[in-house]
């Protein structure tokens, strides 16, 4: 079943190196072998407080990847560092074949990285429509193209269209998350990063959001998900990274990690 009647049209994947160039044009299966985002030895923090201690992480093009880990492990700091909001102390961030270490938030957004922050952070006093349009502020595209993408969001989440003139912060938690994800997609990203998809939401809302993300991923969007709930994360993602006190302690396919006793005991309560 197609949830959406207008396909998501992600920006073309730039070639990322000689090996990948040979396999172009890239279908979804081929693209999964290419790292869209590659992070190496990343350290970062706030002032004198170091939070990330040498993170290595790769996000395969076309895949859904998740980052799990306990409170305070540094997951949000990692996403903020990728999107240019937290300064890199050392290490590298490579995105779509370009070294973007130290790039500003606007430069990361223009390069194709969208960040849906923890807690949604919608703008009070602005309508749902205007919150969505803010996601497109860096684009130089025509009004018609932006309207097309707005209709795409509305076809994915019809409740947002029904309420489009309403203050976005009056929505329910699940609807606010739809709006925040929609705002991220309005930038036409190559990578959509979502910090805490399910936090504070009812199971039915999480299920609906998950279905929408799977649909848009199948249409070509690469997704990096930070998620407290390991079962939800592993349901959606094919690859996982476990972050503990600012380091990646385990990584692999979610199928493998779901069987790992360390994961089952620490994060699944099994
Ligand atoms: N703005 C900030 N200034 C100083 N320290 C911060 C700031 N934001 C986070 N920290 C600290 O950085 C560490 C990692 O926090 P972070 O929010 O990245 O963790 P997290 O894994 O996202 O946690 P949670 O699961 O609770 O969202 C914590 O010790 C936190 O107190
Ligand atoms: Mg967090």
Tab-separated table of C-alpha atoms and ligand atoms in Angstrom:
chain	number	residue	atom	x	y	z
A	1	UNK	CA	0.000	0.000	0.000
A	2	UNK	CA	1.298	3.461	-0.876
A	3	UNK	CA	0.777	5.892	1.986
A	4	UNK	CA	1.607	8.832	-0.197
A	5	UNK	CA	0.281	9.717	-3.620
A	6	UNK	CA	3.201	11.984	-4.552
A	7	UNK	CA	6.593	10.332	-4.579
A	8	UNK	CA	9.467	11.789	-2.570
A	9	UNK	CA	12.138	12.960	-4.975
A	10	UNK	CA	15.429	13.039	-3.128
A	11	UNK	CA	18.291	15.079	-4.531
A	12	UNK	CA	20.601	13.097	-6.818
A	13	UNK	CA	23.340	11.214	-4.961
A	14	UNK	CA	26.675	12.795	-5.783
A	15	UNK	CA	29.438	10.380	-6.716
A	16	UNK	CA	31.487	9.647	-3.603
A	17	UNK	CA	34.643	8.176	-5.066
A	18	UNK	CA	36.118	6.132	-7.890
A	19	UNK	CA	34.762	2.806	-6.580
A	20	UNK	CA	31.225	4.114	-6.385
A	21	UNK	CA	31.382	5.896	-9.718
A	22	UNK	CA	31.732	2.583	-11.510
A	23	UNK	CA	28.460	1.295	-10.132
A	24	UNK	CA	26.383	4.328	-11.211
A	25	UNK	CA	23.508	4.631	-11.809
A	26	UNK	CA	22.812	3.519	-8.303
A	27	UNK	CA	19.718	1.494	-7.467
A	28	UNK	CA	18.644	1.154	-3.839
A	29	UNK	CA	20.512	-2.135	-3.340
A	30	UNK	CA	23.744	-0.753	-4.764
A	31	UNK	CA	23.453	2.488	-2.813
A	32	UNK	CA	23.268	0.610	0.486
A	33	UNK	CA	26.964	-0.174	0.103
A	34	UNK	CA	27.924	3.482	-0.125
A	35	UNK	CA	28.449	5.510	3.043
A	36	UNK	CA	26.454	8.711	2.734
A	37	UNK	CA	27.772	9.851	6.116
A	38	UNK	CA	31.091	8.740	7.512
A	39	UNK	CA	32.376	9.914	10.886
A	40	UNK	CA	35.808	9.133	12.167
A	41	UNK	CA	37.434	9.740	15.564
A	42	UNK	CA	34.955	12.485	16.424
A	43	UNK	CA	35.450	14.321	19.698
A	44	UNK	CA	33.229	17.203	20.778
A	45	UNK	CA	31.625	18.734	23.844
A	46	UNK	CA	30.495	21.903	25.543
A	47	UNK	CA	33.240	24.259	26.675
A	48	UNK	CA	35.614	22.275	28.872
A	49	UNK	CA	33.240	19.324	29.132
A	50	UNK	CA	34.070	16.660	26.577
A	51	UNK	CA	31.076	14.470	25.671
A	52	UNK	CA	32.142	12.536	22.552
A	53	UNK	CA	35.397	10.590	22.831
A	54	UNK	CA	36.333	9.374	19.361
A	55	UNK	CA	33.119	8.308	17.642
A	56	UNK	CA	33.291	6.253	14.441
A	57	UNK	CA	29.995	5.859	12.609
A	58	UNK	CA	28.822	5.216	9.059
A	59	UNK	CA	25.389	5.682	7.554
A	60	UNK	CA	24.768	3.688	4.413
A	61	UNK	CA	22.999	5.483	1.589
A	62	UNK	CA	19.397	4.367	1.324
A	63	UNK	CA	19.316	2.677	4.745
A	64	UNK	CA	17.678	3.425	8.081
A	65	UNK	CA	20.374	3.478	10.761
A	66	UNK	CA	19.728	3.915	14.461
A	67	UNK	CA	21.754	5.135	17.408
A	68	UNK	CA	20.722	3.753	20.781
A	69	UNK	CA	22.158	4.246	24.246
A	70	UNK	CA	21.206	5.305	27.743
A	71	UNK	CA	20.429	8.810	29.030
A	72	UNK	CA	23.352	11.180	28.817
A	73	UNK	CA	25.397	8.887	26.572
A	74	UNK	CA	25.876	11.695	24.044
A	75	UNK	CA	23.374	10.760	21.322
A	76	UNK	CA	21.877	14.244	20.967
A	77	UNK	CA	25.336	15.798	21.149
A	78	UNK	CA	26.393	13.540	18.293
A	79	UNK	CA	23.476	14.664	16.104
A	80	UNK	CA	24.113	18.321	17.051
A	81	UNK	CA	27.767	17.930	16.102
A	82	UNK	CA	26.832	16.410	12.740
A	83	UNK	CA	24.444	19.271	12.023
A	84	UNK	CA	27.068	21.895	12.931
A	85	UNK	CA	25.508	23.130	16.172
A	86	UNK	CA	28.250	21.740	18.420
A	87	UNK	CA	31.861	22.453	17.514
A	88	UNK	CA	34.102	19.560	16.455
A	89	UNK	CA	37.263	19.285	18.565
A	90	UNK	CA	38.916	16.584	16.482
A	91	UNK	CA	38.012	13.892	13.968
A	92	UNK	CA	36.193	14.182	10.656
A	93	UNK	CA	32.668	14.344	9.281
A	94	UNK	CA	32.382	13.287	5.665
A	95	UNK	CA	29.040	13.678	3.942
A	96	UNK	CA	28.178	12.702	0.364
A	97	UNK	CA	31.845	12.510	-0.535
A	98	UNK	CA	32.768	15.909	0.957
A	99	UNK	CA	34.723	16.705	4.091
A	100	UNK	CA	32.268	18.872	6.048
A	101	UNK	CA	34.081	18.844	9.383
A	102	UNK	CA	33.375	22.142	11.129
A	103	UNK	CA	30.684	23.268	8.658
A	104	UNK	CA	28.038	25.682	9.957
A	105	UNK	CA	24.414	24.552	10.533
A	106	UNK	CA	23.336	26.376	7.355
A	107	UNK	CA	26.110	24.705	5.354
A	108	UNK	CA	25.106	21.275	6.662
A	109	UNK	CA	21.477	21.962	5.782
A	110	UNK	CA	22.438	23.112	2.276
A	111	UNK	CA	24.582	19.992	1.901
A	112	UNK	CA	21.477	17.901	2.585
A	113	UNK	CA	21.409	17.106	6.294
A	114	UNK	CA	18.105	17.765	8.088
A	115	UNK	CA	17.880	17.493	11.882
A	116	UNK	CA	14.571	16.914	13.691
A	117	UNK	CA	15.553	17.900	17.232
A	118	UNK	CA	14.694	16.172	20.478
A	119	UNK	CA	11.421	17.661	21.772
A	120	UNK	CA	10.279	18.677	18.244
A	121	UNK	CA	10.902	22.424	18.837
A	122	UNK	CA	8.037	23.761	16.750
A	123	UNK	CA	7.541	27.515	16.733
A	124	UNK	CA	4.740	28.732	19.002
A	125	UNK	CA	2.571	31.404	17.406
A	126	UNK	CA	3.178	30.021	13.912
A	127	UNK	CA	0.747	27.833	12.010
A	128	UNK	CA	1.507	24.284	10.985
A	129	UNK	CA	1.872	25.458	7.397
A	130	UNK	CA	4.351	28.184	8.374
A	131	UNK	CA	6.346	25.769	10.539
A	132	UNK	CA	6.574	23.437	7.540
A	133	UNK	CA	7.561	26.283	5.201
A	134	UNK	CA	10.359	27.289	7.583
A	135	UNK	CA	11.985	23.971	6.730
A	136	UNK	CA	12.423	25.237	3.166
A	137	UNK	CA	14.040	28.571	4.067
A	138	UNK	CA	17.432	27.665	2.554
A	139	UNK	CA	15.988	26.554	-0.782
A	140	UNK	CA	16.054	28.666	-3.908
A	141	UNK	CA	13.368	26.577	-5.583
A	142	UNK	CA	10.245	28.011	-7.130
A	143	UNK	CA	7.035	28.510	-5.188
A	144	UNK	CA	5.515	25.647	-7.214
A	145	UNK	CA	8.219	23.186	-6.161
A	146	UNK	CA	7.870	24.155	-2.522
A	147	UNK	CA	4.067	23.808	-2.769
A	148	UNK	CA	4.564	20.371	-4.347
A	149	UNK	CA	6.655	19.269	-1.378
A	150	UNK	CA	4.114	20.712	1.048
A	151	UNK	CA	1.433	18.614	-0.662
A	152	UNK	CA	3.724	15.599	-0.336
A	153	UNK	CA	3.919	16.148	3.442
A	154	UNK	CA	0.141	16.645	3.593
A	155	UNK	CA	-0.468	13.421	1.665
A	156	UNK	CA	1.763	11.583	4.123
A	157	UNK	CA	0.169	13.217	7.178
A	158	UNK	CA	-3.365	14.377	6.177
A	159	UNK	CA	-4.106	15.668	9.697
A	160	UNK	CA	-1.525	18.418	9.101
A	161	UNK	CA	-3.479	19.653	6.086
A	162	UNK	CA	-6.755	19.602	7.995
A	163	UNK	CA	-5.163	21.727	10.708
A	164	UNK	CA	-2.750	23.737	8.569
A	165	UNK	CA	-3.805	27.152	9.906
A	166	UNK	CA	-3.711	26.065	13.552
A	167	UNK	CA	-0.826	26.982	15.891
A	168	UNK	CA	1.577	24.058	15.587
A	169	UNK	CA	2.145	23.833	19.328
A	170	UNK	CA	-1.561	23.050	19.900
A	171	UNK	CA	-1.135	19.680	18.161
A	172	UNK	CA	-0.881	16.421	20.083
A	173	UNK	CA	2.606	15.037	20.676
A	174	UNK	CA	2.355	12.578	17.787
A	175	UNK	CA	1.035	15.261	15.426
A	176	UNK	CA	3.815	17.628	16.492
A	177	UNK	CA	6.309	14.926	15.618
A	178	UNK	CA	4.669	14.610	12.164
A	179	UNK	CA	5.030	18.363	11.733
A	180	UNK	CA	8.663	18.340	12.888
A	181	UNK	CA	9.494	15.488	10.502
A	182	UNK	CA	7.595	17.292	7.734
A	183	UNK	CA	9.596	20.453	8.418
A	184	UNK	CA	12.789	18.394	8.085
A	185	UNK	CA	11.659	16.906	4.781
A	186	UNK	CA	10.778	20.366	3.454
A	187	UNK	CA	14.510	21.087	3.185
A	188	UNK	CA	14.726	18.243	0.599
A	189	UNK	CA	17.456	16.447	2.520
A	190	UNK	CA	19.597	13.497	1.518
A	191	UNK	CA	19.808	12.511	5.181
A	192	UNK	CA	17.012	12.957	7.709
A	193	UNK	CA	18.193	12.741	11.333
A	194	UNK	CA	15.509	12.336	13.991
A	195	UNK	CA	16.348	12.684	17.685
A	196	UNK	CA	13.952	10.597	19.819
A	197	UNK	CA	11.149	9.616	17.478
A	198	UNK	CA	8.955	7.874	20.045
A	199	UNK	CA	9.687	9.696	23.304
A	200	UNK	CA	6.449	10.507	25.150
A	201	UNK	CA	4.178	9.237	22.364
A	202	UNK	CA	1.401	6.657	22.446
A	203	UNK	CA	2.198	3.304	20.765
A	204	UNK	CA	-0.344	3.940	17.985
A	205	UNK	CA	1.275	7.298	17.147
A	206	UNK	CA	4.726	5.685	17.059
A	207	UNK	CA	3.389	2.990	14.739
A	208	UNK	CA	1.978	5.581	12.318
A	209	UNK	CA	5.205	7.582	12.317
A	210	UNK	CA	7.206	4.402	11.762
A	211	UNK	CA	5.060	3.428	8.765
A	212	UNK	CA	5.544	6.886	7.265
A	213	UNK	CA	9.318	6.708	7.751
A	214	UNK	CA	9.520	3.274	6.144
A	215	UNK	CA	7.517	4.560	3.189
A	216	UNK	CA	9.689	7.605	2.669
A	217	UNK	CA	12.830	5.511	3.113
A	218	UNK	CA	11.632	3.136	0.406
A	219	UNK	CA	11.175	6.177	-1.795
A	220	UNK	CA	14.877	6.939	-1.392
A	221	UNK	CA	15.514	8.970	1.757
A	222	UNK	CA	18.353	7.878	4.069
A	223	UNK	CA	17.418	8.119	7.766
A	224	UNK	CA	19.453	8.303	10.981
A	225	UNK	CA	17.318	7.720	14.031
A	226	UNK	CA	18.205	8.285	17.681
A	227	UNK	CA	15.857	6.238	19.795
A	228	UNK	CA	15.489	5.351	23.493
A	229	UNK	CA	13.233	2.431	22.700
A	230	UNK	CA	15.503	-0.235	21.253
A	231	UNK	CA	12.620	-2.421	20.075
A	232	UNK	CA	11.118	0.427	18.053
A	233	UNK	CA	14.537	1.363	16.712
A	234	UNK	CA	15.420	-2.178	15.668
A	235	UNK	CA	12.011	-2.612	14.042
A	236	UNK	CA	12.701	0.297	11.703
A	237	UNK	CA	16.461	0.256	11.205
A	238	UNK	CA	18.743	-2.205	9.450
A	239	UNK	CA	21.954	-0.954	11.112
A	240	UNK	CA	22.597	0.133	14.692
A	241	UNK	CA	25.255	1.894	16.732
A	242	UNK	CA	25.255	1.663	20.514
A	243	UNK	CA	26.670	4.771	22.216
A	244	UNK	CA	27.916	4.556	25.792
A	245	UNK	CA	29.575	7.509	27.564
A	246	UNK	CA	30.474	9.217	24.316
A	247	UNK	CA	31.864	6.182	22.521
A	248	UNK	CA	30.439	3.580	20.133
A	249	UNK	CA	30.558	0.365	22.148
A	250	UNK	CA	28.828	-1.938	19.661
A	251	UNK	CA	27.621	-1.729	16.079
A	252	UNK	CA	26.256	-4.008	13.403
A	253	UNK	CA	23.064	-5.084	11.727
A	254	UNK	CA	19.976	-4.852	13.914
A	255	UNK	CA	19.266	-8.518	13.135
A	256	UNK	CA	22.608	-9.507	14.709
A	257	UNK	CA	22.461	-7.058	17.585
A	258	UNK	CA	18.924	-8.133	18.543
A	259	UNK	CA	20.429	-11.546	19.358
A	260	UNK	CA	23.412	-10.124	21.273
A	261	UNK	CA	23.112	-10.933	25.001
A	262	UNK	CA	24.715	-7.584	25.938
A	263	UNK	CA	21.980	-5.701	24.070
A	264	UNK	CA	19.191	-7.951	25.283
A	265	UNK	CA	20.214	-7.568	28.907
A	266	UNK	CA	21.073	-3.863	28.945
A	267	UNK	CA	18.466	-2.429	26.581
A	268	UNK	CA	15.663	-4.915	26.096
A	269	UNK	CA	15.269	-6.203	29.625
A	270	UNK	CA	15.420	-9.790	28.385
B	1	LIG	N1	24.212	22.448	26.298
B	1	LIG	C1	24.932	21.672	27.107
B	1	LIG	N2	25.898	22.203	27.897
B	1	LIG	C2	26.660	21.413	28.701
B	1	LIG	N3	26.530	20.065	28.795
B	1	LIG	C3	25.587	19.482	28.035
B	1	LIG	C4	24.737	20.249	27.155
B	1	LIG	N4	23.901	19.381	26.530
B	1	LIG	C5	24.216	18.158	26.995
B	1	LIG	N5	25.225	18.229	27.895
B	1	LIG	C6	25.823	17.092	28.595
B	1	LIG	O1	26.357	16.201	27.631
B	1	LIG	C7	26.155	14.855	28.014
B	1	LIG	C8	25.440	14.113	26.885
B	1	LIG	O2	24.137	14.681	26.710
B	1	LIG	P1	23.223	14.308	25.472
B	1	LIG	O3	22.026	15.186	25.577
B	1	LIG	O4	24.017	14.366	24.251
B	1	LIG	O5	22.867	12.803	25.806
B	1	LIG	P2	21.736	11.855	25.211
B	1	LIG	O6	22.380	10.563	24.931
B	1	LIG	O7	21.053	12.546	24.095
B	1	LIG	O8	20.753	11.712	26.448
B	1	LIG	P3	19.147	11.498	26.476
B	1	LIG	O9	18.929	10.055	26.219
B	1	LIG	O10	18.774	11.878	27.866
B	1	LIG	O11	18.547	12.400	25.440
B	1	LIG	C9	25.374	14.890	29.311
B	1	LIG	O12	26.270	14.697	30.364
B	1	LIG	C10	24.805	16.280	29.341
B	1	LIG	O13	24.640	16.743	30.650
B	2	LIG	MG1	19.159	13.138	23.754
